[in-house]
Tab-separated table of N, CA and C in Angstrom:
chain	number	residue	atom	x	y	z
M	1	MET	N	8.448	-11.853	15.398
M	1	MET	CA	7.919	-10.947	14.384
M	1	MET	C	7.267	-11.773	13.264
M	2	THR	N	6.017	-11.501	13.004
M	2	THR	CA	5.287	-12.205	11.966
M	2	THR	C	5.540	-11.529	10.622
M	3	VAL	N	5.906	-12.338	9.644
M	3	VAL	CA	6.110	-11.817	8.295
M	3	VAL	C	4.768	-11.822	7.576
M	4	VAL	N	4.396	-10.674	7.042
M	4	VAL	CA	3.128	-10.586	6.325
M	4	VAL	C	3.366	-10.778	4.834
M	5	GLU	N	2.286	-11.051	4.127
M	5	GLU	CA	2.365	-11.378	2.715
M	5	GLU	C	1.598	-10.368	1.874
M	6	PRO	N	1.938	-10.312	0.578
M	6	PRO	CA	1.130	-9.480	-0.320
M	6	PRO	C	-0.184	-10.188	-0.636
M	7	ILE	N	-1.155	-9.432	-1.088
M	7	ILE	CA	-2.392	-10.010	-1.614
M	7	ILE	C	-2.142	-10.203	-3.102
M	8	LYS	N	-2.005	-11.442	-3.526
M	8	LYS	CA	-1.597	-11.734	-4.902
M	8	LYS	C	-2.762	-11.815	-5.879
M	9	ASN	N	-3.943	-12.101	-5.384
M	9	ASN	CA	-5.109	-12.260	-6.244
M	9	ASN	C	-5.852	-10.921	-6.358
M	10	LEU	N	-5.999	-10.419	-7.584
M	10	LEU	CA	-6.677	-9.131	-7.794
M	10	LEU	C	-8.126	-9.159	-7.315
M	11	LYS	N	-8.793	-10.298	-7.445
M	11	LYS	CA	-10.179	-10.412	-6.964
M	11	LYS	C	-10.238	-10.216	-5.455
M	12	ASP	N	-9.231	-10.691	-4.739
M	12	ASP	CA	-9.173	-10.501	-3.287
M	12	ASP	C	-8.973	-9.034	-2.931
M	13	ILE	N	-8.146	-8.341	-3.709
M	13	ILE	CA	-7.953	-6.898	-3.485
M	13	ILE	C	-9.279	-6.177	-3.656
M	14	ARG	N	-10.018	-6.511	-4.710
M	14	ARG	CA	-11.321	-5.877	-4.962
M	14	ARG	C	-12.311	-6.183	-3.840
M	15	LYS	N	-12.264	-7.409	-3.294
M	15	LYS	CA	-13.143	-7.771	-2.167
M	15	LYS	C	-12.841	-6.891	-0.960
M	16	VAL	N	-11.560	-6.713	-0.663
M	16	VAL	CA	-11.155	-5.879	0.475
M	16	VAL	C	-11.596	-4.441	0.232
M	17	GLU	N	-11.391	-3.942	-0.979
M	17	GLU	CA	-11.817	-2.576	-1.303
M	17	GLU	C	-13.321	-2.408	-1.109
M	18	LYS	N	-14.094	-3.387	-1.524
M	18	LYS	CA	-15.552	-3.332	-1.384
M	18	LYS	C	-15.960	-3.273	0.092
M	19	ILE	N	-15.315	-4.080	0.903
M	19	ILE	CA	-15.591	-4.099	2.345
M	19	ILE	C	-15.250	-2.753	2.965
M	20	LEU	N	-14.082	-2.213	2.619
M	20	LEU	CA	-13.655	-0.921	3.171
M	20	LEU	C	-14.548	0.214	2.688
M	21	ALA	N	-15.017	0.144	1.441
M	21	ALA	CA	-15.912	1.181	0.895
M	21	ALA	C	-17.223	1.221	1.674
M	22	LYS	N	-17.689	0.055	2.118
M	22	LYS	CA	-18.923	0.008	2.912
M	22	LYS	C	-18.707	0.613	4.294
M	23	GLN	N	-17.470	0.550	4.801
M	23	GLN	CA	-17.174	1.126	6.119
M	23	GLN	C	-17.175	2.649	6.039
M	24	ASN	N	-16.258	3.181	5.245
M	24	ASN	CA	-16.184	4.629	5.032
M	24	ASN	C	-15.107	4.969	4.000
M	25	LYS	N	-15.120	6.199	3.525
M	25	LYS	CA	-14.160	6.646	2.515
M	25	LYS	C	-12.739	6.666	3.059
M	26	ARG	N	-12.586	6.984	4.326
M	26	ARG	CA	-11.257	7.045	4.937
M	26	ARG	C	-10.552	5.700	4.846
M	27	ASN	N	-11.246	4.644	5.250
M	27	ASN	CA	-10.627	3.320	5.273
M	27	ASN	C	-10.277	2.836	3.868
M	28	LEU	N	-11.157	3.100	2.916
M	28	LEU	CA	-10.880	2.723	1.535
M	28	LEU	C	-9.671	3.497	1.003
M	29	LEU	N	-9.613	4.787	1.283
M	29	LEU	CA	-8.499	5.605	0.810
M	29	LEU	C	-7.180	5.147	1.437
M	30	LEU	N	-7.198	4.838	2.696
M	30	LEU	CA	-6.007	4.340	3.397
M	30	LEU	C	-5.436	3.123	2.674
M	31	PHE	N	-6.288	2.152	2.382
M	31	PHE	CA	-5.886	0.921	1.708
M	31	PHE	C	-5.434	1.203	0.271
M	32	THR	N	-6.154	2.066	-0.417
M	32	THR	CA	-5.850	2.360	-1.815
M	32	THR	C	-4.511	3.075	-1.947
M	33	ILE	N	-4.204	3.976	-1.044
M	33	ILE	CA	-2.878	4.614	-1.057
M	33	ILE	C	-1.803	3.547	-0.856
M	34	GLY	N	-2.020	2.680	0.110
M	34	GLY	CA	-1.034	1.636	0.394
M	34	GLY	C	-0.782	0.716	-0.771
M	35	THR	N	-1.833	0.334	-1.475
M	35	THR	CA	-1.683	-0.618	-2.577
M	35	THR	C	-1.319	0.052	-3.902
M	36	ASN	N	-1.436	1.368	-3.977
M	36	ASN	CA	-1.119	2.073	-5.223
M	36	ASN	C	0.158	2.908	-5.164
M	37	CYS	N	0.687	3.115	-3.969
M	37	CYS	CA	1.891	3.940	-3.825
M	37	CYS	C	3.054	3.185	-3.193
M	38	GLY	N	2.755	2.138	-2.464
M	38	GLY	CA	3.816	1.360	-1.835
M	38	GLY	C	4.485	2.053	-0.659
M	39	LEU	N	3.783	2.999	-0.054
M	39	LEU	CA	4.339	3.682	1.112
M	39	LEU	C	4.222	2.811	2.356
M	40	ARG	N	5.119	3.037	3.305
M	40	ARG	CA	4.988	2.407	4.617
M	40	ARG	C	3.820	3.069	5.349
M	41	ILE	N	3.225	2.329	6.259
M	41	ILE	CA	2.066	2.861	6.996
M	41	ILE	C	2.438	4.120	7.777
M	42	SER	N	3.658	4.195	8.290
M	42	SER	CA	4.083	5.383	9.042
M	42	SER	C	4.047	6.632	8.168
M	43	ASP	N	4.326	6.469	6.879
M	43	ASP	CA	4.274	7.608	5.951
M	43	ASP	C	2.848	7.916	5.506
M	44	ILE	N	2.012	6.889	5.409
M	44	ILE	CA	0.614	7.107	5.015
M	44	ILE	C	-0.131	7.877	6.099
M	45	VAL	N	-0.031	7.423	7.340
M	45	VAL	CA	-0.788	8.095	8.417
M	45	VAL	C	-0.223	9.477	8.741
M	46	ALA	N	1.003	9.764	8.288
M	46	ALA	CA	1.602	11.087	8.519
M	46	ALA	C	1.160	12.115	7.477
M	47	LEU	N	0.464	11.664	6.426
M	47	LEU	CA	0.026	12.595	5.384
M	47	LEU	C	-0.987	13.595	5.929
M	48	ASN	N	-0.883	14.808	5.439
M	48	ASN	CA	-1.857	15.852	5.739
M	48	ASN	C	-2.664	16.139	4.476
M	49	VAL	N	-3.789	16.791	4.636
M	49	VAL	CA	-4.629	17.153	3.501
M	49	VAL	C	-3.800	17.933	2.477
M	50	ASP	N	-2.964	18.840	2.957
M	50	ASP	CA	-2.129	19.669	2.097
M	50	ASP	C	-1.173	18.851	1.224
M	51	ASP	N	-0.842	17.646	1.629
M	51	ASP	CA	0.072	16.800	0.849
M	51	ASP	C	-0.573	16.243	-0.413
M	52	VAL	N	-1.918	16.214	-0.446
M	52	VAL	CA	-2.602	15.580	-1.579
M	52	VAL	C	-3.651	16.457	-2.263
M	53	LYS	N	-4.184	17.438	-1.546
M	53	LYS	CA	-5.261	18.259	-2.105
M	53	LYS	C	-4.740	19.163	-3.218
M	54	ASN	N	-5.378	19.048	-4.396
M	54	ASN	CA	-5.009	19.837	-5.581
M	54	ASN	C	-3.557	19.616	-6.018
M	55	LYS	N	-3.047	18.426	-5.799
M	55	LYS	CA	-1.658	18.123	-6.144
M	55	LYS	C	-1.592	17.113	-7.280
M	56	ILE	N	-0.460	17.125	-7.965
M	56	ILE	CA	-0.176	16.161	-9.026
M	56	ILE	C	0.776	15.086	-8.483
M	57	TYR	N	1.631	15.511	-7.558
M	57	TYR	CA	2.615	14.625	-6.941
M	57	TYR	C	2.416	14.574	-5.428
M	58	ILE	N	2.815	13.466	-4.841
M	58	ILE	CA	2.978	13.390	-3.389
M	58	ILE	C	4.471	13.525	-3.145
M	59	GLN	N	4.829	14.411	-2.224
M	59	GLN	CA	6.224	14.622	-1.862
M	59	GLN	C	6.343	14.485	-0.350
M	60	ILE	N	7.169	13.533	0.081
M	60	ILE	CA	7.341	13.308	1.516
M	60	ILE	C	8.814	13.059	1.832
M	61	THR	N	9.135	13.139	3.094
M	61	THR	CA	10.402	12.625	3.603
M	61	THR	C	10.033	11.379	4.385
M	62	GLU	N	10.544	10.238	3.950
M	62	GLU	CA	10.186	8.973	4.586
M	62	GLU	C	10.607	8.956	6.053
M	63	LYS	N	9.699	8.512	6.890
M	63	LYS	CA	9.960	8.453	8.327
M	63	LYS	C	11.129	7.515	8.637
M	64	LYS	N	11.136	6.335	8.035
M	64	LYS	CA	12.134	5.320	8.363
M	64	LYS	C	13.529	5.677	7.849
M	65	THR	N	13.597	6.147	6.611
M	65	THR	CA	14.905	6.364	5.979
M	65	THR	C	15.377	7.814	6.018
M	66	GLY	N	14.436	8.752	6.193
M	66	GLY	CA	14.786	10.164	6.139
M	66	GLY	C	15.025	10.654	4.712
M	67	LYS	N	14.741	9.793	3.730
M	67	LYS	CA	14.965	10.148	2.329
M	67	LYS	C	13.731	10.826	1.729
M	68	PHE	N	13.997	11.772	0.834
M	68	PHE	CA	12.941	12.465	0.108
M	68	PHE	C	12.364	11.526	-0.942
M	69	LYS	N	11.044	11.569	-1.091
M	69	LYS	CA	10.369	10.727	-2.080
M	69	LYS	C	9.314	11.581	-2.768
M	70	LYS	N	9.287	11.500	-4.089
M	70	LYS	CA	8.309	12.231	-4.889
M	70	LYS	C	7.778	11.283	-5.946
M	71	PHE	N	6.455	11.209	-6.064
M	71	PHE	CA	5.855	10.350	-7.078
M	71	PHE	C	4.494	10.907	-7.476
M	72	PRO	N	4.081	10.646	-8.728
M	72	PRO	CA	2.805	11.185	-9.207
M	72	PRO	C	1.605	10.476	-8.582
M	73	ILE	N	0.532	11.207	-8.434
M	73	ILE	CA	-0.732	10.645	-7.955
M	73	ILE	C	-1.416	10.013	-9.167
M	74	ASN	N	-1.708	8.715	-9.077
M	74	ASN	CA	-2.262	8.014	-10.239
M	74	ASN	C	-3.755	8.312	-10.449
M	75	SER	N	-4.277	7.814	-11.549
M	75	SER	CA	-5.651	8.133	-11.953
M	75	SER	C	-6.713	7.472	-11.067
M	76	LYS	N	-6.344	6.486	-10.294
M	76	LYS	CA	-7.297	5.898	-9.345
M	76	LYS	C	-7.389	6.767	-8.092
M	77	LEU	N	-6.260	7.267	-7.627
M	77	LEU	CA	-6.230	8.056	-6.396
M	77	LEU	C	-6.711	9.496	-6.590
M	78	LYS	N	-6.433	10.082	-7.748
M	78	LYS	CA	-6.764	11.502	-7.966
M	78	LYS	C	-8.221	11.830	-7.640
M	79	PRO	N	-9.198	11.128	-8.227
M	79	PRO	CA	-10.593	11.460	-7.888
M	79	PRO	C	-10.947	11.113	-6.434
M	80	MET	N	-10.303	10.112	-5.897
M	80	MET	CA	-10.560	9.765	-4.488
M	80	MET	C	-10.090	10.892	-3.578
M	81	PHE	N	-8.910	11.455	-3.868
M	81	PHE	CA	-8.397	12.585	-3.088
M	81	PHE	C	-9.309	13.806	-3.239
M	82	GLU	N	-9.744	14.077	-4.456
M	82	GLU	CA	-10.610	15.236	-4.694
M	82	GLU	C	-11.893	15.134	-3.874
M	83	GLU	N	-12.524	13.974	-3.923
M	83	GLU	CA	-13.775	13.758	-3.191
M	83	GLU	C	-13.547	13.805	-1.679
M	84	TYR	N	-12.530	13.126	-1.219
M	84	TYR	CA	-12.273	12.985	0.218
M	84	TYR	C	-11.864	14.316	0.865
M	85	THR	N	-11.107	15.133	0.138
M	85	THR	CA	-10.564	16.358	0.740
M	85	THR	C	-11.386	17.618	0.453
M	86	LYS	N	-12.465	17.499	-0.328
M	86	LYS	CA	-13.163	18.716	-0.778
M	86	LYS	C	-13.635	19.614	0.362
M	87	ASN	N	-14.003	19.050	1.497
M	87	ASN	CA	-14.469	19.876	2.626
M	87	ASN	C	-13.492	19.900	3.796
M	88	LEU	N	-12.251	19.481	3.540
M	88	LEU	CA	-11.242	19.447	4.609
M	88	LEU	C	-10.262	20.601	4.444
M	89	SER	N	-9.866	21.203	5.564
M	89	SER	CA	-8.887	22.282	5.479
M	89	SER	C	-7.484	21.705	5.309
M	90	PHE	N	-6.640	22.477	4.648
M	90	PHE	CA	-5.313	22.033	4.236
M	90	PHE	C	-4.423	21.546	5.387
M	91	GLU	N	-4.549	22.147	6.557
M	91	GLU	CA	-3.616	21.834	7.654
M	91	GLU	C	-3.986	20.573	8.443
M	92	LYS	N	-5.130	19.989	8.162
M	92	LYS	CA	-5.593	18.810	8.915
M	92	LYS	C	-4.853	17.535	8.492
M	93	PRO	N	-4.756	16.565	9.408
M	93	PRO	CA	-4.251	15.246	9.012
M	93	PRO	C	-5.195	14.644	7.972
M	94	LEU	N	-4.672	13.898	7.032
M	94	LEU	CA	-5.507	13.267	6.011
M	94	LEU	C	-6.406	12.207	6.643
M	95	PHE	N	-5.877	11.499	7.617
M	95	PHE	CA	-6.641	10.426	8.261
M	95	PHE	C	-6.813	10.723	9.744
M	96	GLU	N	-8.064	10.952	10.125
M	96	GLU	CA	-8.379	11.233	11.526
M	96	GLU	C	-9.310	10.168	12.080
M	97	THR	N	-9.265	10.020	13.399
M	97	THR	CA	-10.204	9.145	14.095
M	97	THR	C	-11.500	9.921	14.310
M	98	LYS	N	-12.515	9.244	14.817
M	98	LYS	CA	-13.777	9.937	15.098
M	98	LYS	C	-13.617	10.983	16.203
M	99	PHE	N	-12.507	10.886	16.960
M	99	PHE	CA	-12.233	11.857	18.023
M	99	PHE	C	-11.352	13.004	17.531
M	100	LYS	N	-11.137	13.059	16.213
M	100	LYS	CA	-10.358	14.115	15.544
M	100	LYS	C	-8.860	14.046	15.843
M	101	ASN	N	-8.380	12.868	16.254
M	101	ASN	CA	-6.945	12.641	16.398
M	101	ASN	C	-6.418	12.031	15.112
M	102	ARG	N	-5.123	12.165	14.886
M	102	ARG	CA	-4.506	11.524	13.721
M	102	ARG	C	-4.598	10.009	13.887
M	103	LEU	N	-5.025	9.332	12.844
M	103	LEU	CA	-5.073	7.872	12.855
M	103	LEU	C	-3.644	7.356	13.026
M	104	ASP	N	-3.446	6.370	13.892
M	104	ASP	CA	-2.101	5.823	14.064
M	104	ASP	C	-1.984	4.463	13.389
M	105	ARG	N	-0.775	3.935	13.353
M	105	ARG	CA	-0.525	2.683	12.629
M	105	ARG	C	-1.219	1.491	13.259
M	106	PHE	N	-1.481	1.555	14.560
M	106	PHE	CA	-2.174	0.450	15.236
M	106	PHE	C	-3.641	0.390	14.807
M	107	ALA	N	-4.261	1.551	14.720
M	107	ALA	CA	-5.646	1.609	14.245
M	107	ALA	C	-5.706	1.171	12.774
M	108	ALA	N	-4.732	1.609	11.985
M	108	ALA	CA	-4.676	1.211	10.572
M	108	ALA	C	-4.526	-0.305	10.454
M	109	TYR	N	-3.705	-0.884	11.314
M	109	TYR	CA	-3.514	-2.344	11.319
M	109	TYR	C	-4.854	-3.053	11.529
M	110	HIS	N	-5.617	-2.612	12.497
M	110	HIS	CA	-6.907	-3.251	12.787
M	110	HIS	C	-7.897	-3.083	11.624
M	111	ILE	N	-7.884	-1.930	10.993
M	111	ILE	CA	-8.760	-1.693	9.842
M	111	ILE	C	-8.426	-2.685	8.722
M	112	ILE	N	-7.151	-2.801	8.385
M	112	ILE	CA	-6.711	-3.679	7.282
M	112	ILE	C	-6.904	-5.141	7.650
M	113	LYS	N	-6.497	-5.507	8.836
M	113	LYS	CA	-6.600	-6.905	9.285
M	113	LYS	C	-8.059	-7.373	9.280
M	114	ASN	N	-8.954	-6.571	9.828
M	114	ASN	CA	-10.373	-6.941	9.888
M	114	ASN	C	-11.015	-7.022	8.502
M	115	ALA	N	-10.656	-6.100	7.621
M	115	ALA	CA	-11.211	-6.129	6.257
M	115	ALA	C	-10.743	-7.382	5.508
M	116	CYS	N	-9.479	-7.727	5.673
M	116	CYS	CA	-8.945	-8.925	5.001
M	116	CYS	C	-9.565	-10.192	5.582
M	117	LYS	N	-9.791	-10.198	6.881
M	117	LYS	CA	-10.426	-11.355	7.527
M	117	LYS	C	-11.869	-11.498	7.017
M	118	THR	N	-12.588	-10.379	6.965
M	118	THR	CA	-13.964	-10.378	6.468
M	118	THR	C	-14.018	-10.859	5.017
M	119	ALA	N	-13.000	-10.512	4.236
M	119	ALA	CA	-12.936	-10.923	2.830
M	119	ALA	C	-12.555	-12.400	2.675
M	120	GLY	N	-12.171	-13.027	3.788
M	120	GLY	CA	-11.826	-14.448	3.745
M	120	GLY	C	-10.415	-14.739	3.259
M	121	LEU	N	-9.540	-13.743	3.319
M	121	LEU	CA	-8.168	-13.951	2.875
M	121	LEU	C	-7.424	-14.881	3.834
M	122	ARG	N	-6.590	-15.717	3.269
M	122	ARG	CA	-5.800	-16.666	4.050
M	122	ARG	C	-4.383	-16.157	4.321
M	123	GLU	N	-3.968	-15.129	3.591
M	123	GLU	CA	-2.627	-14.585	3.771
M	123	GLU	C	-2.445	-14.044	5.185
M	124	LYS	N	-1.192	-14.034	5.626
M	124	LYS	CA	-0.851	-13.350	6.876
M	124	LYS	C	-0.807	-11.869	6.520
M	125	VAL	N	-1.702	-11.093	7.112
M	125	VAL	CA	-1.813	-9.690	6.719
M	125	VAL	C	-1.518	-8.735	7.870
M	126	GLY	N	-1.128	-7.563	7.482
M	126	GLY	CA	-0.873	-6.452	8.386
M	126	GLY	C	-0.777	-5.206	7.526
M	127	THR	N	-0.310	-4.124	8.088
M	127	THR	CA	-0.219	-2.890	7.309
M	127	THR	C	0.827	-3.002	6.202
M	128	HIS	N	1.863	-3.794	6.424
M	128	HIS	CA	2.896	-3.962	5.400
M	128	HIS	C	2.371	-4.745	4.197
M	129	THR	N	1.244	-5.431	4.368
M	129	THR	CA	0.623	-6.155	3.253
M	129	THR	C	0.337	-5.204	2.101
M	130	MET	N	-0.073	-3.991	2.406
M	130	MET	CA	-0.392	-3.033	1.343
M	130	MET	C	0.851	-2.714	0.512
M	131	ARG	N	1.953	-2.446	1.174
M	131	ARG	CA	3.224	-2.124	0.502
M	131	ARG	C	3.708	-3.320	-0.329
M	132	LYS	N	3.604	-4.500	0.250
M	132	LYS	CA	4.033	-5.703	-0.456
M	132	LYS	C	3.108	-6.011	-1.631
M	133	THR	N	1.823	-5.731	-1.476
M	133	THR	CA	0.858	-5.929	-2.564
M	133	THR	C	1.207	-5.004	-3.725
M	134	PHE	N	1.493	-3.756	-3.418
M	134	PHE	CA	1.941	-2.812	-4.453
M	134	PHE	C	3.150	-3.385	-5.185
M	135	GLY	N	4.154	-3.810	-4.438
M	135	GLY	CA	5.388	-4.319	-5.033
M	135	GLY	C	5.170	-5.551	-5.882
M	136	TYR	N	4.370	-6.468	-5.376
M	136	TYR	CA	4.103	-7.712	-6.089
M	136	TYR	C	3.451	-7.425	-7.447
M	137	HIS	N	2.408	-6.615	-7.435
M	137	HIS	CA	1.676	-6.343	-8.672
M	137	HIS	C	2.450	-5.414	-9.612
M	138	HIS	N	3.239	-4.519	-9.061
M	138	HIS	CA	4.102	-3.663	-9.882
M	138	HIS	C	5.100	-4.544	-10.633
M	139	TYR	N	5.695	-5.487	-9.932
M	139	TYR	CA	6.659	-6.385	-10.570
M	139	TYR	C	5.983	-7.264	-11.628
M	140	LYS	N	4.813	-7.806	-11.289
M	140	LYS	CA	4.099	-8.662	-12.240
M	140	LYS	C	3.734	-7.892	-13.511
M	141	LYS	N	3.392	-6.623	-13.378
M	141	LYS	CA	2.988	-5.818	-14.530
M	141	LYS	C	4.182	-5.371	-15.377
M	142	PHE	N	5.235	-4.885	-14.719
M	142	PHE	CA	6.348	-4.274	-15.449
M	142	PHE	C	7.603	-5.143	-15.541
M	143	LYS	N	7.732	-6.148	-14.687
M	143	LYS	CA	8.909	-7.036	-14.670
M	143	LYS	C	10.216	-6.246	-14.564
M	144	ASP	N	10.172	-5.127	-13.856
M	144	ASP	CA	11.351	-4.270	-13.717
M	144	ASP	C	11.745	-4.195	-12.240
M	145	ILE	N	12.608	-5.101	-11.846
M	145	ILE	CA	13.003	-5.158	-10.439
M	145	ILE	C	13.869	-3.961	-10.054
M	146	ALA	N	14.607	-3.404	-11.007
M	146	ALA	CA	15.482	-2.262	-10.712
M	146	ALA	C	14.669	-1.044	-10.282
M	147	ILE	N	13.583	-0.745	-10.992
M	147	ILE	CA	12.772	0.426	-10.627
M	147	ILE	C	12.056	0.187	-9.305
M	148	LEU	N	11.596	-1.047	-9.086
M	148	LEU	CA	10.928	-1.366	-7.828
M	148	LEU	C	11.910	-1.278	-6.652
M	149	GLN	N	13.125	-1.715	-6.884
M	149	GLN	CA	14.175	-1.598	-5.867
M	149	GLN	C	14.381	-0.131	-5.489
M	150	LYS	N	14.378	0.753	-6.498
M	150	LYS	CA	14.521	2.195	-6.236
M	150	LYS	C	13.319	2.741	-5.475
M	151	ILE	N	12.120	2.330	-5.880
M	151	ILE	CA	10.902	2.796	-5.205
M	151	ILE	C	10.945	2.433	-3.717
M	152	PHE	N	11.391	1.207	-3.439
M	152	PHE	CA	11.428	0.725	-2.056
M	152	PHE	C	12.703	1.107	-1.307
M	153	ASN	N	13.669	1.688	-1.990
M	153	ASN	CA	14.964	2.018	-1.380
M	153	ASN	C	15.661	0.783	-0.812
M	154	HIS	N	15.580	-0.331	-1.531
M	154	HIS	CA	16.284	-1.544	-1.117
M	154	HIS	C	17.704	-1.517	-1.684
M	155	SER	N	18.611	-2.193	-0.997
M	155	SER	CA	20.020	-2.157	-1.401
M	155	SER	C	20.335	-3.070	-2.574
M	156	ASN	N	19.521	-4.112	-2.799
M	156	ASN	CA	19.790	-5.000	-3.937
M	156	ASN	C	18.494	-5.658	-4.426
M	157	PRO	N	18.505	-6.139	-5.665
M	157	PRO	CA	17.301	-6.742	-6.255
M	157	PRO	C	16.810	-7.987	-5.509
M	158	ALA	N	17.725	-8.770	-4.986
M	158	ALA	CA	17.337	-9.993	-4.268
M	158	ALA	C	16.474	-9.664	-3.053
M	159	THR	N	16.816	-8.599	-2.370
M	159	THR	CA	16.027	-8.165	-1.211
M	159	THR	C	14.609	-7.814	-1.641
M	160	THR	N	14.487	-7.097	-2.758
M	160	THR	CA	13.176	-6.692	-3.255
M	160	THR	C	12.343	-7.902	-3.668
M	161	LEU	N	12.936	-8.829	-4.387
M	161	LEU	CA	12.221	-10.037	-4.807
M	161	LEU	C	11.734	-10.839	-3.607
M	162	ARG	N	12.590	-10.999	-2.622
M	162	ARG	CA	12.222	-11.736	-1.411
M	162	ARG	C	11.115	-10.992	-0.660
M	163	TYR	N	11.241	-9.684	-0.577
M	163	TYR	CA	10.288	-8.845	0.136
M	163	TYR	C	8.875	-8.976	-0.415
M	164	ILE	N	8.742	-9.016	-1.736
M	164	ILE	CA	7.403	-9.062	-2.345
M	164	ILE	C	6.923	-10.480	-2.608
M	165	GLY	N	7.722	-11.485	-2.232
M	165	GLY	CA	7.281	-12.873	-2.342
M	165	GLY	C	7.444	-13.470	-3.721
M	166	ILE	N	8.213	-12.831	-4.587
M	166	ILE	CA	8.407	-13.329	-5.944
M	166	ILE	C	9.423	-14.462	-5.959
M	167	GLU	N	10.441	-14.337	-5.131
M	167	GLU	CA	11.511	-15.331	-5.130
M	167	GLU	C	10.955	-16.754	-5.007
M	168	GLN	N	10.106	-16.993	-4.023
M	168	GLN	CA	9.551	-18.329	-3.828
M	168	GLN	C	8.612	-18.716	-4.958
M	169	ASP	N	7.829	-17.767	-5.448
M	169	ASP	CA	6.935	-18.040	-6.586
M	169	ASP	C	7.730	-18.534	-7.794
M	170	GLU	N	8.847	-17.847	-8.074
M	170	GLU	CA	9.653	-18.222	-9.227
M	170	GLU	C	10.319	-19.585	-9.036
M	171	ILE	N	10.741	-19.872	-7.823
M	171	ILE	CA	11.323	-21.188	-7.532
M	171	ILE	C	10.264	-22.271	-7.714
M	172	ASP	N	9.081	-22.038	-7.169
M	172	ASP	CA	7.992	-23.017	-7.307
M	172	ASP	C	7.649	-23.248	-8.776
M	173	GLU	N	7.532	-22.170	-9.528
M	173	GLU	CA	7.182	-22.277	-10.943
M	173	GLU	C	8.253	-23.049	-11.710
M	174	SER	N	9.509	-22.774	-11.378
M	174	SER	CA	10.616	-23.472	-12.021
M	174	SER	C	10.529	-24.981	-11.772
M	175	TYR	N	10.301	-25.360	-10.527
M	175	TYR	CA	10.154	-26.784	-10.188
M	175	TYR	C	8.948	-27.407	-10.881
M	176	ASN	N	7.833	-26.703	-10.859
M	176	ASN	CA	6.604	-27.235	-11.456
M	176	ASN	C	6.692	-27.388	-12.970
M	177	ASN	N	7.509	-26.568	-13.618
M	177	ASN	CA	7.619	-26.609	-15.065
M	177	ASN	C	8.840	-27.371	-15.570
M	178	PHE	N	9.624	-27.924	-14.653
M	178	PHE	CA	10.797	-28.690	-15.050
M	178	PHE	C	10.528	-30.175	-14.870
M	179	ILE	N	10.361	-30.847	-15.991
M	179	ILE	CA	10.104	-32.277	-15.947
M	179	ILE	C	11.040	-32.930	-16.966
M	180	LEU	N	11.816	-33.927	-16.520
M	180	LEU	CA	12.725	-34.655	-17.414
M	180	LEU	C	12.049	-35.880	-17.970
């Protein structure tokens, strides 16, 4: 099993977004949900239009844990949802293939992997990269591991820090800044 990494550089995130925007709105929205909500790919591809259209919150039952999750739709996603869903009926999957099937996690993996490769990213990437990117930047902005632990449903803070790649960053920084 390959461990994937977060995208730590904001310029790299913007490069990936630009590449996905040139492809289509679906691919950009897929990535933006992942990096702004921290959902697992199984929960992202399970979304229906009704879950986001004209809504203030996203409310789901997580596929992996079976736990209920409710969180507000942020100001970056709100206009994207409005534009993307304006001509879609409520009962449709949010993400469909060109054959009108629900997009699956394997297709999502290829979309994300190819966009990151095109952007020249060196990180090991996959669909979990989006969730880890959310976590990494959330922690960097708020420095609140307890809330991030709750968002991710992790059992302890150490797991969350390790998951988002902060643990090693902090160890490296400590070594680099400790000189006798």
